[in-house]
Amino acid sequence: MVFRRLWFVPSKQTTMVLTKEYRICMPFTTEEYQIGQLYMIARHSHEQSDSDEGVEVIETSPCEHATHGTGQFTEKRIHLSNKLPYWIQSFVPKIFYITEKAWNYYPFTITGEMFQLLLEIKVYTCSFIPTFHISINTRYENNNGSNENCLDLTPVELIHREVDYIDIAYDEIAAKHYKEEEDPKYFKSKVTGRGPLVEGWRDVTQPIMCSYKLVQASFDVWGMRTRVEEFIHRCIRDILLLGHRQAFAWIDDWYGMTLEDVRQYESNMQAETNNKVNVKPTEPVSPTTPTTPSTSVPSSPNQETAKEAVNRSWFSWS
């Protein structure tokens, strides 16, 4: 195993963590979205993985939260050495992966309200680069992105938050990812009759739901902080756009699945993907129940959470 020597000089700046709230509307209900998202992530991870590169699933198990109840914990390793830009490859090891830990609770019912929402917490770490930190906190609601504080941010967090609406039909996508059969402007579902999505579709389409994602990215290294943090957010936005376009375009493949059906599909695809990536068997995992982070929307990075955002090809962020 070959490693490059790493030189990281922590920044003395005390600037705020770069925070954006992405709002992605979909022509689904929140219940449908749960199935479609799981299907899309499993399928695309398998399609984009190959030898020594891709998403390896380490653990999937139940988890508990004092407020949100029973959910699912997933730990993954995203192997992406050759997927990084050259300017990042210059200072990371030849053998490189990042770890994703996700806590997913669905549905989380708000007392007295007429909608259900999902709470999802993701934290990314990389032991090679401890100055990286990314957290993604998600809630889903049955509306068109009209809730101005879905994630219960503090007044200070609201001031520093930047809201970015992602339009799966009309936002520009990279030419290398474009497929006409996956273009929501032209796609029409044979099973549900939904689509194509016309201009202003978010104001007139039913059903409709919105995924609210608060993304906090920090790379506390002198001289590179701004460039890396902005790069992280560009990558995440690109991935969210493409992944959600595919979730809609693949609706005829997953619509009608139960949660049990899609979990079985997910399990099968994970096994195939692990084999495709040629990963070695991992150490047996501890049987203890995973613990959800104590705060669902952290206001600043902690020392142990770290880097994720440079992977443009797999949709663990979705």
XYZ file of N, CA and C in Angstrom, residues 5 8 13 17 23 51 65 67 75 87 110 115 134 141 146 156 159 163 177 203 215 219 242 268 271 291 310:
81
model
N 2.783 11.471 1.589
C 2.900 12.177 2.852
C 1.944 13.358 2.846
N -1.019 18.957 6.408
C -2.224 19.738 6.648
C -1.949 20.754 7.737
N -8.554 30.606 10.940
C -9.774 31.369 10.754
C -10.894 30.798 11.619
N -19.128 27.634 9.219
C -19.159 26.490 8.337
C -20.022 26.826 7.131
N -33.393 22.270 -1.523
C -34.795 21.855 -1.539
C -35.082 21.221 -2.897
N -14.286 -2.690 -10.240
C -13.202 -3.257 -9.441
C -12.460 -2.169 -8.679
N -34.066 6.063 18.392
C -33.896 7.467 18.743
C -34.957 7.815 19.784
N -36.590 10.441 20.405
C -37.717 11.220 19.896
C -38.357 10.585 18.673
N -23.888 1.760 7.529
C -22.506 2.225 7.399
C -21.960 1.746 6.062
N -6.118 17.615 -8.487
C -5.595 18.506 -7.460
C -5.911 17.997 -6.063
N -45.365 14.219 13.111
C -45.441 15.387 13.983
C -46.839 15.457 14.588
N -49.202 15.884 8.037
C -48.233 15.296 7.133
C -47.213 14.503 7.938
N -18.319 16.902 6.959
C -19.557 17.109 6.222
C -20.675 16.451 7.000
N -41.261 16.548 3.431
C -42.634 16.955 3.715
C -43.455 16.932 2.430
N -42.207 25.006 0.477
C -42.687 26.283 1.018
C -42.395 26.476 2.498
N -29.623 32.251 14.372
C -28.265 32.454 13.848
C -28.033 31.566 12.629
N -29.687 32.916 9.492
C -28.978 34.049 8.894
C -27.887 33.565 7.950
N -30.330 29.109 0.795
C -31.327 28.187 0.249
C -31.110 28.037 -1.254
N -23.827 13.044 -18.327
C -24.844 12.336 -17.560
C -26.215 12.358 -18.236
N -45.593 24.224 -8.960
C -46.750 24.968 -8.449
C -48.077 24.318 -8.806
N -26.881 20.950 4.373
C -25.531 20.428 4.152
C -24.529 21.404 4.738
N -13.630 22.418 5.556
C -12.279 21.883 5.343
C -11.316 22.891 5.937
N -28.881 14.762 -10.415
C -28.920 13.558 -11.249
C -29.650 12.413 -10.559
N -30.009 -7.375 -1.997
C -29.437 -8.118 -3.119
C -28.421 -7.281 -3.886
N -25.115 -6.817 -1.956
C -24.244 -7.993 -2.034
C -23.548 -8.045 -3.391
N -25.719 4.364 17.799
C -26.230 5.532 18.495
C -26.319 6.707 17.539
N -16.374 14.627 -2.352
C -15.722 14.681 -3.638
C -16.142 13.575 -4.576
